Coordinates of C-alpha atoms in Angstrom, one line a residue:
M1 CA 85.3 11.2 144.4
K2 CA 84.6 12.6 140.9
R3 CA 83.5 9.9 138.5
K4 CA 85.7 9.4 135.4
I5 CA 84.0 9.6 132.0
L6 CA 85.1 8.0 128.7
L7 CA 83.5 9.9 125.8
A8 CA 83.5 8.4 122.3
H9 CA 82.8 10.8 119.5
P10 CA 80.4 9.3 116.9
T11 CA 81.6 7.9 113.6
V12 CA 78.9 10.0 111.9
G13 CA 79.2 13.8 111.4
G14 CA 76.5 16.4 111.5
G15 CA 74.5 17.2 114.6
S16 CA 75.6 14.1 116.5
L17 CA 79.3 15.0 116.2
I18 CA 78.6 18.7 117.1
T19 CA 76.7 17.6 120.2
S20 CA 79.5 15.3 121.2
L21 CA 82.1 18.1 120.9
N22 CA 79.9 20.4 123.0
I23 CA 79.5 17.7 125.6
A24 CA 83.3 17.2 125.8
E25 CA 83.7 20.9 126.5
T26 CA 80.9 21.0 129.1
L27 CA 82.2 17.9 131.0
V28 CA 85.5 19.7 131.4
E29 CA 83.8 22.8 132.6
M30 CA 81.9 20.8 135.1
G31 CA 85.1 19.4 136.5
Y32 CA 84.9 15.8 135.4
P33 CA 88.0 13.8 134.6
I34 CA 87.4 12.8 131.0
K35 CA 89.1 11.0 128.1
V36 CA 87.9 11.4 124.5
V37 CA 88.2 8.7 121.8
D38 CA 87.9 10.5 118.5
P39 CA 87.4 8.4 115.3
W40 CA 87.8 11.5 113.1
E41 CA 91.3 12.0 114.3
Y42 CA 92.2 8.4 113.5
Q43 CA 90.5 8.7 110.1
F44 CA 92.6 11.7 109.2
L45 CA 95.8 9.9 110.1
I46 CA 94.8 6.8 108.2
Q47 CA 94.0 8.8 105.1
K48 CA 97.4 10.5 105.4
K49 CA 99.2 7.2 105.7
F50 CA 97.2 5.4 103.0
P51 CA 96.2 8.0 100.4
D52 CA 95.4 5.4 97.8
K53 CA 92.8 3.4 99.8
N54 CA 89.1 3.9 98.9
K55 CA 86.6 5.4 101.3
K56 CA 85.1 2.0 102.4
D57 CA 88.5 0.6 103.4
I58 CA 89.3 3.9 105.2
N59 CA 86.1 3.6 107.2
C60 CA 86.8 0.0 108.1
L61 CA 90.3 0.8 109.3
T62 CA 89.0 3.7 111.2
K63 CA 86.5 1.6 113.1
E64 CA 89.1 -1.0 113.9
V65 CA 91.6 1.6 115.2
T66 CA 88.7 3.2 117.2
Y67 CA 87.9 -0.1 118.9
E68 CA 91.6 -0.6 119.8
Y69 CA 91.7 2.8 121.5
L70 CA 88.4 2.1 123.3
F71 CA 89.6 -1.1 124.8
K72 CA 92.9 0.5 125.7
A73 CA 91.1 3.5 127.3
I74 CA 88.9 1.3 129.4
R75 CA 91.9 -0.7 130.6
D76 CA 94.2 2.3 131.3
F77 CA 91.8 5.2 132.2
K78 CA 89.4 2.9 134.1
P79 CA 86.3 5.1 133.6
D80 CA 83.2 4.8 135.7
L81 CA 81.0 5.8 132.7
F82 CA 81.2 5.3 129.0
L83 CA 79.2 7.9 127.1
T84 CA 78.7 8.2 123.3
I85 CA 76.3 10.1 121.0
F86 CA 74.6 8.1 118.2
G87 CA 76.5 4.9 119.3
V88 CA 75.1 2.3 116.8
Y89 CA 78.6 1.2 115.8
I90 CA 79.6 -0.2 119.2
R91 CA 80.3 -3.9 119.0
K92 CA 79.0 -6.5 121.5
D93 CA 82.4 -7.6 122.6
L94 CA 83.1 -4.0 123.8
F95 CA 79.9 -4.1 125.9
S96 CA 80.9 -7.4 127.4
F97 CA 84.3 -6.0 128.3
M98 CA 82.7 -2.9 129.9
K99 CA 80.5 -5.1 132.0
R100 CA 83.5 -7.2 133.2
E101 CA 85.3 -3.9 134.0
K102 CA 82.2 -2.5 135.8
V103 CA 81.9 0.4 133.4
I104 CA 78.4 1.9 133.0
S105 CA 77.5 2.3 129.3
C106 CA 75.3 5.2 128.1
C107 CA 74.1 6.4 124.7
W108 CA 72.4 9.6 123.7
F109 CA 70.7 9.0 120.4
L110 CA 69.7 12.0 118.4
D111 CA 68.3 10.5 115.1
D112 CA 64.9 9.4 116.3
P113 CA 62.3 8.8 115.0
W114 CA 64.0 8.7 111.6
G115 CA 66.8 6.3 112.8
F116 CA 64.6 4.2 115.2
D117 CA 65.1 0.9 113.4
E118 CA 68.8 1.3 113.3
A119 CA 69.0 2.3 117.0
T120 CA 67.0 -0.8 118.1
K121 CA 69.8 -3.0 116.9
V122 CA 72.0 -1.8 119.8
A123 CA 69.8 0.1 122.3
S124 CA 69.3 -2.8 124.6
N125 CA 73.1 -3.4 124.9
Y126 CA 73.5 -0.1 126.8
D127 CA 72.9 0.2 130.5
Y128 CA 71.2 3.6 129.8
F129 CA 69.7 4.9 126.5
F130 CA 68.6 8.5 126.0
T131 CA 66.7 9.9 123.1
H132 CA 65.6 13.4 122.2
E133 CA 62.3 12.0 120.7
P134 CA 59.6 11.4 123.3
T135 CA 57.3 9.4 121.0
T136 CA 59.8 6.5 120.8
I137 CA 60.2 5.9 124.5
E138 CA 57.4 3.3 124.8
R139 CA 58.4 1.7 121.5
Y140 CA 61.9 1.1 122.9
R141 CA 60.4 -0.3 126.1
K142 CA 58.2 -2.7 124.2
L143 CA 61.4 -4.0 122.5
G144 CA 63.1 -4.7 125.9
V145 CA 65.1 -1.5 126.4
K146 CA 64.4 -1.0 130.1
K147 CA 66.4 2.1 131.1
V148 CA 65.4 4.5 128.4
E149 CA 64.8 8.2 129.1
Y150 CA 63.8 11.3 127.2
L151 CA 66.6 13.9 127.0
P152 CA 66.0 16.9 124.8
E153 CA 68.8 18.7 122.9
A154 CA 70.5 21.9 124.2
C155 CA 72.9 24.8 123.5
N156 CA 76.4 25.6 124.5
P157 CA 76.6 29.2 125.7
N158 CA 80.4 29.3 125.0
V159 CA 79.7 28.6 121.3
H160 CA 76.1 29.6 120.7
K161 CA 76.2 33.3 121.4
K162 CA 76.0 36.7 119.9
M163 CA 79.2 37.9 118.2
K164 CA 80.5 40.8 116.2
L165 CA 81.4 40.0 112.6
D166 CA 84.0 41.8 110.6
E167 CA 83.4 43.3 107.1
N168 CA 84.5 40.2 105.3
E169 CA 82.3 38.0 107.4
L170 CA 79.3 40.2 106.9
S171 CA 79.8 40.3 103.2
K172 CA 79.9 36.5 103.1
Y173 CA 77.1 35.7 105.6
K174 CA 74.8 38.6 105.9
C175 CA 71.3 38.0 104.4
D176 CA 67.6 38.4 105.0
L177 CA 67.0 34.6 105.2
S178 CA 69.4 31.8 105.9
F179 CA 69.1 28.0 106.0
V180 CA 71.7 25.5 107.1
G181 CA 71.0 21.8 106.5
K182 CA 70.7 18.9 104.1
P183 CA 68.4 19.0 101.1
H184 CA 65.6 16.7 102.2
P185 CA 62.7 16.8 99.7
N186 CA 60.4 18.7 102.1
R187 CA 63.1 21.4 102.6
I188 CA 63.5 21.9 98.8
S189 CA 59.9 22.8 98.3
F190 CA 60.0 24.8 101.5
L191 CA 62.9 27.0 100.4
E192 CA 61.8 27.3 96.8
K193 CA 58.8 29.3 98.0
L194 CA 61.3 31.8 99.3
A195 CA 63.9 31.8 96.5
D196 CA 63.1 35.3 95.4
Y197 CA 64.2 36.8 98.8
D198 CA 67.7 37.5 99.8
L199 CA 68.2 33.8 100.8
K200 CA 71.4 32.0 101.5
V201 CA 71.6 28.2 101.8
W202 CA 74.4 26.1 103.2
G203 CA 74.7 22.3 103.3
D204 CA 76.0 19.3 101.3
G205 CA 74.1 18.2 98.2
W206 CA 72.2 21.3 97.2
E207 CA 74.1 22.2 94.1
E208 CA 72.2 20.2 91.5
I209 CA 69.0 19.7 93.3
S210 CA 66.9 22.8 92.4
P211 CA 67.6 25.2 89.5
R212 CA 65.3 27.7 91.2
L213 CA 67.6 27.7 94.3
K214 CA 70.9 27.8 92.4
R215 CA 71.7 31.4 93.1
C216 CA 71.0 30.9 96.8
I217 CA 73.4 28.0 97.3
Q218 CA 76.5 29.1 99.2
G219 CA 78.5 25.9 99.6
G220 CA 78.7 22.6 101.3
D221 CA 78.7 21.5 104.9
V222 CA 79.9 24.2 107.5
S223 CA 81.5 23.9 110.9
Q224 CA 79.7 24.8 114.0
N225 CA 81.7 28.1 114.3
I226 CA 80.7 29.1 110.8
M227 CA 77.1 28.2 111.5
V228 CA 77.1 30.5 114.5
K229 CA 78.4 33.3 112.2
I230 CA 75.6 32.6 109.7
F231 CA 73.0 32.8 112.5
N232 CA 74.4 36.1 113.7
A233 CA 74.4 37.6 110.3
S234 CA 70.8 36.6 109.3
K235 CA 67.7 38.7 109.9
I236 CA 65.7 35.5 109.9
V237 CA 67.0 31.9 110.4
L238 CA 64.8 29.3 108.8
N239 CA 64.5 26.0 110.7
L240 CA 62.7 23.0 109.2
H241 CA 62.8 19.6 110.8
P242 CA 63.7 16.8 108.3
T243 CA 60.5 14.9 109.1
Y244 CA 58.1 17.8 108.5
G245 CA 55.1 16.8 106.5
M246 CA 55.6 13.0 107.0
K247 CA 53.4 10.4 108.6
R248 CA 52.8 10.8 112.3
E249 CA 54.9 7.7 113.2
I250 CA 57.9 9.3 111.4
L251 CA 57.1 12.9 112.1
G252 CA 57.9 12.9 115.8
E253 CA 57.5 15.7 118.3
G254 CA 61.0 16.3 119.5
V255 CA 62.9 19.5 118.8
N256 CA 66.1 19.5 116.8
P257 CA 69.5 20.8 118.1
R258 CA 69.4 23.8 115.7
T259 CA 66.4 25.3 117.5
F260 CA 68.4 25.6 120.7
A261 CA 71.6 26.7 118.9
I262 CA 69.8 29.5 117.0
A263 CA 68.2 30.7 120.3
G264 CA 71.6 30.6 122.0
C265 CA 73.0 32.9 119.3
G266 CA 70.3 35.5 120.0
A267 CA 69.0 35.0 116.5
F268 CA 65.4 35.1 115.3
Q269 CA 64.0 31.9 113.8
L270 CA 61.0 30.7 112.0
V271 CA 60.6 27.0 112.8
D272 CA 57.9 24.3 112.0
E273 CA 55.5 23.5 114.8
R274 CA 56.6 20.6 117.1
G275 CA 54.7 19.0 119.9
E276 CA 57.5 19.6 122.4
M277 CA 58.3 23.1 121.4
K278 CA 55.9 24.8 123.9
K279 CA 57.7 23.0 126.8
F280 CA 60.9 24.9 126.0
F281 CA 59.7 28.2 124.6
K282 CA 56.8 30.6 124.7
I283 CA 55.4 30.4 121.2
G284 CA 55.1 33.9 119.7
E285 CA 57.2 35.4 122.5
E286 CA 60.5 33.5 122.3
V287 CA 60.1 31.6 119.1
V288 CA 57.8 31.9 116.1
T289 CA 56.4 28.7 114.6
F290 CA 54.4 27.8 111.5
K291 CA 52.2 24.8 110.8
H292 CA 51.9 25.0 107.0
I293 CA 54.5 26.1 104.5
D294 CA 52.0 28.4 102.9
E295 CA 52.2 30.6 106.1
L296 CA 55.8 31.4 105.4
P297 CA 55.6 34.3 102.9
D298 CA 53.4 36.4 105.2
L299 CA 55.5 35.6 108.3
V300 CA 58.7 36.5 106.4
E301 CA 57.3 39.7 105.1
Y302 CA 56.0 40.7 108.6
Y303 CA 59.2 40.0 110.5
L304 CA 61.6 41.4 107.9
T305 CA 59.8 44.8 108.3
H306 CA 59.5 44.6 112.1
L307 CA 63.1 44.7 113.4
D308 CA 62.0 45.6 117.0
K309 CA 59.8 42.5 117.3
R310 CA 62.5 40.2 115.8
E311 CA 65.1 41.4 118.3
A312 CA 62.7 41.3 121.3
I313 CA 61.8 37.6 120.5
A314 CA 65.4 36.6 119.9
T315 CA 66.6 38.2 123.1
R316 CA 63.9 36.5 125.1
A317 CA 64.7 33.1 123.5
Q318 CA 68.4 33.5 124.3
K319 CA 67.6 34.3 127.9
Q320 CA 65.4 31.3 128.2
V321 CA 67.7 28.8 126.6
Y322 CA 70.7 29.9 128.8
K323 CA 68.5 29.6 131.9
E324 CA 67.2 26.1 131.3
H325 CA 68.4 24.4 128.1
T326 CA 72.2 24.2 128.1
Y327 CA 74.3 21.0 127.8
R328 CA 75.1 21.4 131.5
H329 CA 71.4 21.1 132.3
R330 CA 71.1 18.0 130.1
L331 CA 74.1 16.3 131.6
E332 CA 72.9 17.0 135.1
K333 CA 69.6 15.3 134.2
M334 CA 71.4 12.4 132.6
F335 CA 73.6 11.8 135.6
N336 CA 70.7 12.2 138.1
F337 CA 68.8 9.5 136.2
I338 CA 71.9 7.2 136.4
E339 CA 72.4 7.9 140.1
Q340 CA 68.9 7.0 141.0
N341 CA 69.4 3.6 139.4
E342 CA 73.0 2.8 140.3
Y343 CA 73.1 4.4 143.8
L344 CA 76.3 6.2 142.7
D345 CA 77.2 9.9 143.1
F346 CA 77.9 11.5 139.8
S347 CA 78.1 15.0 141.1
P348 CA 81.1 17.0 139.7

């Protein structure tokens, strides 16, 4: 019998929401009966019904409605597994209800090590807790989180793929260098070194941050589909983890979701060196890394003028990520770990 899965999308946006959307699609492809509870759908309806309410009140109402739907889904759908990404907003009474209903609870947390302190508030409530940051595993265990496991990020071949862009799309997205992400301080100094290139930057909050980057700023947050177009239209995709250059306990070694997404698009990327990167890619053959920001200008100059090398590296990266690092691979690993502990069959 196929196990039924209740998937709750996170109340935060960004990478966690994108991952959750990709997981929903992958679970359907794998043949699992699933039900999705989506706070963003409820937020849209609440905003439409109460246009005069402030953001704080809207968020509170959204969480309340989300809880109602979660309780209802557990009662009516009777899932075997509750799965969520991020998951720090789940209340204790919902965990108690799931235990009474014999629903296994599972969270995949993607904000470590940056969000470790926040995660520790709820991690022990879950039956299973997964993180994409290996350096936090022992820290969770010391705090009493027993069933915690390392689970790296991945790509979705249905979304992260090569695509042909029309003339309008090319005029908007084509560039030598691109960056998609939030303006963390380390990223500002990183991109300012490259501001004289044909550089395009997307993400919320960049507009008033750096006068030097002003001409490079293209707009705010972008959807996953737009991000894929940006990757496809760029000669070089720049990828810098938000903790780059910070203290070791904050820095971490895990690889961000963008690394796998860029590879899935068959795009060439320059990414900061991470301890786990060599476990997924052959450095220099499938992905090019740098240790210091000062290395960037020479790397950029070299790869902008060596199209054949860029394309060969990007092609090998795509082949590797499709072979071993898709969301299907990650979900299979997740379910295998649960099976070993629960003596249940979660095969699709």
